mmCIF file of C-alpha atoms and ligand atoms in Angstrom:
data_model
loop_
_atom_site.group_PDB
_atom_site.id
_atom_site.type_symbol
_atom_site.label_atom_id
_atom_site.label_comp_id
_atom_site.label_asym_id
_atom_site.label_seq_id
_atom_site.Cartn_x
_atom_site.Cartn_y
_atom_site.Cartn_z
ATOM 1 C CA UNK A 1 -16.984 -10.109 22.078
ATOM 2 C CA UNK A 2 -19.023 -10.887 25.400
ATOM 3 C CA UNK A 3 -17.292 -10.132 28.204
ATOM 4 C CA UNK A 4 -14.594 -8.080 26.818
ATOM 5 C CA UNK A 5 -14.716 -4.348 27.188
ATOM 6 C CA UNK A 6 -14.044 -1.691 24.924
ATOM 7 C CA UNK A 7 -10.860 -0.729 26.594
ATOM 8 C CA UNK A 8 -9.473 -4.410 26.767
ATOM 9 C CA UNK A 9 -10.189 -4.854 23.223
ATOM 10 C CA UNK A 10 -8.035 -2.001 21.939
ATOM 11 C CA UNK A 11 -5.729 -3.197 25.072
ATOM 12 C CA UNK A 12 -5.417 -6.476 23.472
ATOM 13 C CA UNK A 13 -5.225 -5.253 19.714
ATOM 14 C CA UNK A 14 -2.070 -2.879 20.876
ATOM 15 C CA UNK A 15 -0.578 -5.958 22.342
ATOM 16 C CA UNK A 16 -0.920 -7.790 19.433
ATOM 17 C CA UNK A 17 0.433 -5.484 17.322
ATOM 18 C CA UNK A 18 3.343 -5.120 19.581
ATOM 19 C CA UNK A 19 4.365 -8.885 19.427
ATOM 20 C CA UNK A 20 4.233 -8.425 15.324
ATOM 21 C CA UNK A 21 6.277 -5.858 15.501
ATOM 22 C CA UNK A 22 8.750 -7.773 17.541
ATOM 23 C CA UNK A 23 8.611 -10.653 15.234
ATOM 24 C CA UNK A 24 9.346 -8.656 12.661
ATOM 25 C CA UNK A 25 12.149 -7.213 14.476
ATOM 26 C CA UNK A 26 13.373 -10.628 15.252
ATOM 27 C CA UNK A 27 13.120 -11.805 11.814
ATOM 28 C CA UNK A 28 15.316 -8.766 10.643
ATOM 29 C CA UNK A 29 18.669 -8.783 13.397
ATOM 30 C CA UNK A 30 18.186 -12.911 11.849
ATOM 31 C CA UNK A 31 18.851 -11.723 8.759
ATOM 32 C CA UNK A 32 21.482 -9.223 9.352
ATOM 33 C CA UNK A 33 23.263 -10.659 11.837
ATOM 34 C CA UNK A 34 23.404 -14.678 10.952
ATOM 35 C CA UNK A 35 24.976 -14.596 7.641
ATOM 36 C CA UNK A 36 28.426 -14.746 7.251
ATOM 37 C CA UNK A 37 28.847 -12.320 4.396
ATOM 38 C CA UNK A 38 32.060 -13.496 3.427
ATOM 39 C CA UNK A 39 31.284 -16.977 2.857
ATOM 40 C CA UNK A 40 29.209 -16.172 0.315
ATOM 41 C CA UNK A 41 31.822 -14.770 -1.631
ATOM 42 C CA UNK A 42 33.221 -16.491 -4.460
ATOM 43 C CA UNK A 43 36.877 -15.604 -4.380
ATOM 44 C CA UNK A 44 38.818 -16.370 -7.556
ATOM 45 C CA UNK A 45 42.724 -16.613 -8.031
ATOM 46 C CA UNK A 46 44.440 -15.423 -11.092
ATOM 47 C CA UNK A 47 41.898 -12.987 -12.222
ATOM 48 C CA UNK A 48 41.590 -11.059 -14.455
ATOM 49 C CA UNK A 49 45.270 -11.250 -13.694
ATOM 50 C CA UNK A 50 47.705 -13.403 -12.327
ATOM 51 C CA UNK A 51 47.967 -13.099 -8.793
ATOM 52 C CA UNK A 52 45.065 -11.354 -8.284
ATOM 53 C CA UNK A 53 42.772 -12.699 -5.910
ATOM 54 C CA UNK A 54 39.134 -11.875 -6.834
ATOM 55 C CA UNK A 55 36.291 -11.388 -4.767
ATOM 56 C CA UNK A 56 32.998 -11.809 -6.536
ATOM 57 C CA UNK A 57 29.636 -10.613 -4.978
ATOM 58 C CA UNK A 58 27.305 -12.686 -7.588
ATOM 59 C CA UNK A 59 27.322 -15.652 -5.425
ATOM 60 C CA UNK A 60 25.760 -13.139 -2.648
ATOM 61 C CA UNK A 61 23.577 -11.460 -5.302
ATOM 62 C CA UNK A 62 22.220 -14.645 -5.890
ATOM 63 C CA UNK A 63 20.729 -15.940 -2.775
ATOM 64 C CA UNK A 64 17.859 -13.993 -1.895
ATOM 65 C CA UNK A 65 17.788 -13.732 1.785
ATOM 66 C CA UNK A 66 21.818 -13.214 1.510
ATOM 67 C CA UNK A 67 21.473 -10.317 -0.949
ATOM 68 C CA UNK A 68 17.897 -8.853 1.196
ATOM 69 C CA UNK A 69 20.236 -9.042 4.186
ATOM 70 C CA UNK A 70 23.244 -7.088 2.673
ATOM 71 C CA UNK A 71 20.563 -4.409 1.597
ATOM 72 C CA UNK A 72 19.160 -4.234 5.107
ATOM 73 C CA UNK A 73 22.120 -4.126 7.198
ATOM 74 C CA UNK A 74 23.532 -1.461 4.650
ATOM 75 C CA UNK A 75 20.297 0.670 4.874
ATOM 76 C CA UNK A 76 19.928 0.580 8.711
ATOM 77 C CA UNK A 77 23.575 1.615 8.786
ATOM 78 C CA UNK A 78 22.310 5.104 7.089
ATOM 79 C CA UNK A 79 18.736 5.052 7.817
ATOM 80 C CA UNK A 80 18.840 8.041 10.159
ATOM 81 C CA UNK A 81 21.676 9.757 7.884
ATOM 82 C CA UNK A 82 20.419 12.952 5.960
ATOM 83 C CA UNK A 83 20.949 11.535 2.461
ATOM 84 C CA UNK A 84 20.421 13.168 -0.853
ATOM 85 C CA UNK A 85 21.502 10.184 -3.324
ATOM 86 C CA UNK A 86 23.662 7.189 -3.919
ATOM 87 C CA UNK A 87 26.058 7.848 -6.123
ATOM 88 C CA UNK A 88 27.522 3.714 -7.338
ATOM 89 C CA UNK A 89 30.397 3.413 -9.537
ATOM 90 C CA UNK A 90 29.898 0.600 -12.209
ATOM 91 C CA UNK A 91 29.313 -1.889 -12.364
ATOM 92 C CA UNK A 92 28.847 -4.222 -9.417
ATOM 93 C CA UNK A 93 28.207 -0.672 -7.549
ATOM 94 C CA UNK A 94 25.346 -0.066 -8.915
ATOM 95 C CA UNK A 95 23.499 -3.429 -8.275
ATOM 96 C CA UNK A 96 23.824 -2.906 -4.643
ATOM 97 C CA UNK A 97 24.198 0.955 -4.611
ATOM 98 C CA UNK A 98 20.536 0.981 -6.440
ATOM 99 C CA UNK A 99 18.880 -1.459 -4.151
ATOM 100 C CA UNK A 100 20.093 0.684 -1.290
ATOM 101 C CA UNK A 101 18.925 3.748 -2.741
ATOM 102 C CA UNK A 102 15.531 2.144 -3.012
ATOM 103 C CA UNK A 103 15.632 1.240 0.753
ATOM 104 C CA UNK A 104 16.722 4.641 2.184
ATOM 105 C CA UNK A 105 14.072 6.269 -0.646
ATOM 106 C CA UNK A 106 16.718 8.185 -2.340
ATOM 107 C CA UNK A 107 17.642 9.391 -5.915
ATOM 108 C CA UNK A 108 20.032 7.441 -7.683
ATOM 109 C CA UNK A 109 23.432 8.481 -9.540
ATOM 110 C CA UNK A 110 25.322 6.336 -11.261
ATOM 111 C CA UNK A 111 29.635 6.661 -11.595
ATOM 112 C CA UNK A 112 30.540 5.380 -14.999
ATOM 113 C CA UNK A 113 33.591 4.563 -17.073
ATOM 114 C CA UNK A 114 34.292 7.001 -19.581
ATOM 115 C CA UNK A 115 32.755 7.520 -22.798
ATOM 116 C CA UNK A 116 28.998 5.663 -21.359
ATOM 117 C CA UNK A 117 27.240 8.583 -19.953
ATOM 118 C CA UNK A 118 25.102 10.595 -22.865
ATOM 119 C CA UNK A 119 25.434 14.102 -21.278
ATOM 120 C CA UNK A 120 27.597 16.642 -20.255
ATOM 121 C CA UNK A 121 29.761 15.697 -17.496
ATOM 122 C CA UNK A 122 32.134 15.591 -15.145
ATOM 123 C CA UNK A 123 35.703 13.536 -15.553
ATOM 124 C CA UNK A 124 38.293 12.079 -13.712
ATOM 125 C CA UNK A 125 41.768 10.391 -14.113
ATOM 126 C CA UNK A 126 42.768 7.886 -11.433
ATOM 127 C CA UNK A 127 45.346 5.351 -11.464
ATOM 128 C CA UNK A 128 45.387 1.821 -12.364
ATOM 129 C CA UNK A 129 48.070 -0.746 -11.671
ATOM 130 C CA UNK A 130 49.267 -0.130 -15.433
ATOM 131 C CA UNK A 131 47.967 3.153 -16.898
ATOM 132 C CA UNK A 132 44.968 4.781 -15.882
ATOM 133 C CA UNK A 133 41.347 5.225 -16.258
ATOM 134 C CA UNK A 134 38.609 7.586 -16.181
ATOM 135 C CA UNK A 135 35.480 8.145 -14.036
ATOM 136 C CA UNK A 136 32.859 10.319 -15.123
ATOM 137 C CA UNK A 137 29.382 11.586 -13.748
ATOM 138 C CA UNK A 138 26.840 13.885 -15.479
ATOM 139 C CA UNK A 139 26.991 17.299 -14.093
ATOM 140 C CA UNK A 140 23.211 17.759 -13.377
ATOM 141 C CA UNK A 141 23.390 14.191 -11.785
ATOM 142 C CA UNK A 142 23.589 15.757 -8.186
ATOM 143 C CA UNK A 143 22.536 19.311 -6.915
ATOM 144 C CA UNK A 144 25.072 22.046 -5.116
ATOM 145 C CA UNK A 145 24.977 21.212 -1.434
ATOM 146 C CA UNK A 146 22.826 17.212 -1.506
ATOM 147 C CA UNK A 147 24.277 15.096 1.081
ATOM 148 C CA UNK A 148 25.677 12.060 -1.040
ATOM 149 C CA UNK A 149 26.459 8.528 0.402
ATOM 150 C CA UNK A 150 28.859 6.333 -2.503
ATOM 151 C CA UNK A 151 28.836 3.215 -3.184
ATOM 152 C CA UNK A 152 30.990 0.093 -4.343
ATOM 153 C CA UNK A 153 31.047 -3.253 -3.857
ATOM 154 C CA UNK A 154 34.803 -3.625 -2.847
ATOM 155 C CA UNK A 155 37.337 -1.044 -1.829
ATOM 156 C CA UNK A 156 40.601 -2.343 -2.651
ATOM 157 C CA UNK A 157 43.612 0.638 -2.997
ATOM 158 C CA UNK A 158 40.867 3.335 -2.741
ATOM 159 C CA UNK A 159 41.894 5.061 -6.025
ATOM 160 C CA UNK A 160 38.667 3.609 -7.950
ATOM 161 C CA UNK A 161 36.685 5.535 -4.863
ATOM 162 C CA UNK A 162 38.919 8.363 -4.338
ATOM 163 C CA UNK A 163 38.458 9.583 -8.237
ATOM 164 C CA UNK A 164 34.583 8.950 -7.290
ATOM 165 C CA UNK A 165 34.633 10.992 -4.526
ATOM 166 C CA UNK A 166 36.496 13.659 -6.472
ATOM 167 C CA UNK A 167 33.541 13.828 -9.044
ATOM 168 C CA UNK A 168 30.691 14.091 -6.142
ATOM 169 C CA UNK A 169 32.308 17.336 -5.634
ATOM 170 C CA UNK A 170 33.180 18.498 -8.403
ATOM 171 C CA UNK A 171 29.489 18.558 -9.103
ATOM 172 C CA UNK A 172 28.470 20.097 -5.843
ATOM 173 C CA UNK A 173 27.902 17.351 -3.850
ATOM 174 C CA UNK A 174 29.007 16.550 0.125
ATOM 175 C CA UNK A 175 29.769 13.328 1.128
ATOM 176 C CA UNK A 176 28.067 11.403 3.752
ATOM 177 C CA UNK A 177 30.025 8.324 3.523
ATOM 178 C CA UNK A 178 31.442 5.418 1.622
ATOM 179 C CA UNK A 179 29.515 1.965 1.710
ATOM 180 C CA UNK A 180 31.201 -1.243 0.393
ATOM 181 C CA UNK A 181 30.365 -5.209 0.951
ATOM 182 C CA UNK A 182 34.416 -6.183 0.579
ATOM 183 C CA UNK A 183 36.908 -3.991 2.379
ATOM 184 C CA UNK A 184 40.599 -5.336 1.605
ATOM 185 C CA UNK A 185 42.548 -3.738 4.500
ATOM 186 C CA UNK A 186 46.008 -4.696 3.708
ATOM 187 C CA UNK A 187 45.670 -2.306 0.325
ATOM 188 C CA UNK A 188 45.127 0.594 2.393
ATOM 189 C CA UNK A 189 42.146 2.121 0.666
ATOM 190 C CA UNK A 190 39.674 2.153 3.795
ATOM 191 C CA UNK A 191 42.677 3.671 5.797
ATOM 192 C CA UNK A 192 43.305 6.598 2.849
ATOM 193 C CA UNK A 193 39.797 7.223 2.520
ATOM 194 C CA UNK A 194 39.473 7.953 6.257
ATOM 195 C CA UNK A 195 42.416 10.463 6.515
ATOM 196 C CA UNK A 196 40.769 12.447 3.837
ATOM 197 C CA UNK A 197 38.017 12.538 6.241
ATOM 198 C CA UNK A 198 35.272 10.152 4.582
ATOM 199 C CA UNK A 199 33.916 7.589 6.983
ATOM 200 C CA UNK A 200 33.773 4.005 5.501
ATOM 201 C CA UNK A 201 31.589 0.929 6.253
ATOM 202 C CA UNK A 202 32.063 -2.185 4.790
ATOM 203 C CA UNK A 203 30.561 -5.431 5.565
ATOM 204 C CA UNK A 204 33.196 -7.863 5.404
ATOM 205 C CA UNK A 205 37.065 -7.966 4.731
ATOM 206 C CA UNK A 206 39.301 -10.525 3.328
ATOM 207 C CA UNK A 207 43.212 -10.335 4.251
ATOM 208 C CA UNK A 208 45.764 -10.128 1.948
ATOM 209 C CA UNK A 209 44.848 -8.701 -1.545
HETATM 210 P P1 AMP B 301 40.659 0.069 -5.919
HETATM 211 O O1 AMP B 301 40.564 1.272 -6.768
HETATM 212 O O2 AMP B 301 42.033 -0.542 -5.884
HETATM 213 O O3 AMP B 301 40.130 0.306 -4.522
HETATM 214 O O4 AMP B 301 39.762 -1.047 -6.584
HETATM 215 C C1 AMP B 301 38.383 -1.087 -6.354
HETATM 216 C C2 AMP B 301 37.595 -1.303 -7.610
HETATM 217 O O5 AMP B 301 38.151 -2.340 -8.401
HETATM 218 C C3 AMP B 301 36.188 -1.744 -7.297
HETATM 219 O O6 AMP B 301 35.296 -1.145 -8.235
HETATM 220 C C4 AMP B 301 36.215 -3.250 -7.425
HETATM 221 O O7 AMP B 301 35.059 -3.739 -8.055
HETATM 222 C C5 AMP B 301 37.446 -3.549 -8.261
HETATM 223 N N1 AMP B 301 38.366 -4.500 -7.605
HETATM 224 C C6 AMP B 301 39.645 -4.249 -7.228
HETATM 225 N N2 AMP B 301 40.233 -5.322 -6.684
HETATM 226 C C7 AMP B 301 39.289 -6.299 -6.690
HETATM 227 C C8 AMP B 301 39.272 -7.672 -6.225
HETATM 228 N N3 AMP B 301 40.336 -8.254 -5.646
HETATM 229 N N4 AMP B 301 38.131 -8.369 -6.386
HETATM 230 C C9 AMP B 301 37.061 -7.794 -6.969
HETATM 231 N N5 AMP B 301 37.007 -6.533 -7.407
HETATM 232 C C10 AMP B 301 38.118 -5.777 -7.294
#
């Protein structure tokens, strides 16, 4: 352009590209920070049991910039973390737990109710309300020594993610953290999880159970 130097135009071009990136910036703490995560959660009484008060994620799953911000905020949480993989326990785990392993660029490992996983693996008991279950992850699923970040959608009691947590080492792996969208505090989970030393993040609690 006439009258525009050499040195103004790559002035104005880093400028320019400054502002975008600040847009962009912008658009992203919109995202994260103006949704009210817990209003988009479609809480259901009496199921699967009576009294139980169920928290659903599929209303957030299903609103695009809801579910884009729940991926974000998750991934900037552990951007800068040295992760290995995402280990998710099924099945509402793995929906976000494979979206965020996308994100951070990670391998992906899923935690699976017993009897669904082809090859040889790993088991573990853990106790349900009445009886128990089992949780099981293939034993080539994570290399000795990979940094491992786990993944849930809710952490209610903690023994669903405690038994998960048990498996990432039985098959070598170190925990990073635990990552959940629902944390219900008055169960205790969050609180047992961190005096065994894991560090938990969770987007949004509900009170009671
Ligand atoms: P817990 O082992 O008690 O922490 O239970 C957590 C696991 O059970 C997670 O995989 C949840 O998906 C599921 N879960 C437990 N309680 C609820 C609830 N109130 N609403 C939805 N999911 C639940």
């Amino acid at each position: 352009e006439e009258g525009v130097s050499a040195h103004e135009t790559v002035l104005l071009a880093s400028i320019e590209k400054l502002s975008r990136g600040r847009q962009r910036l912008r658009a992203r703490s919109i995202m994260t920070r103006e949704f009210d995560i817990e209003t988009l959660i479609r809480s259901v009484l009496d199921f699967p049991r009576p009294v139980i008060m169920f928290r659903h994620i599929t209303t957030l799953l299903k609103q695009a910039d809801a579910f884009h911000a729940v991926v974000e905020t998750l991934g900037e949480a552990y951007l800068d973390r040295p992760i290995d993989k995402v280990a998710a326990i099924e099945s509402r785990g793995f929906i976000i737990g494979a979206a965020l392993a996308y994100k951070l660029k990670v391998g992906f490992v899923p935690i699976r109710k017993q009897g669904k996983l082809p090859a040889e693996n790993f088991g573990q008991d853990y106790q349900l309300e009445y009886g128990v279950d089992r949780l099981e992850v293939h034993r080539d699923g994570i290399q000795n020594g990979e940094q491992v970040l786990l993944v849930d959608d809710l952490i209610a009691t903690g023994g669903t993610a405690e038994a998960a947590l048990r498996l990432i080492g039985m098959a070598g792996g170190s925990v990073v953290g635990c990552a959940f969208v629902v944390d219900l505090p008055d169960l205790g989970g969050r609180q047992k999880l961190e005096r065994l030393g894991y560090p938990v993040f969770a987007l949004c609690q509900f009170p009671g159970h």
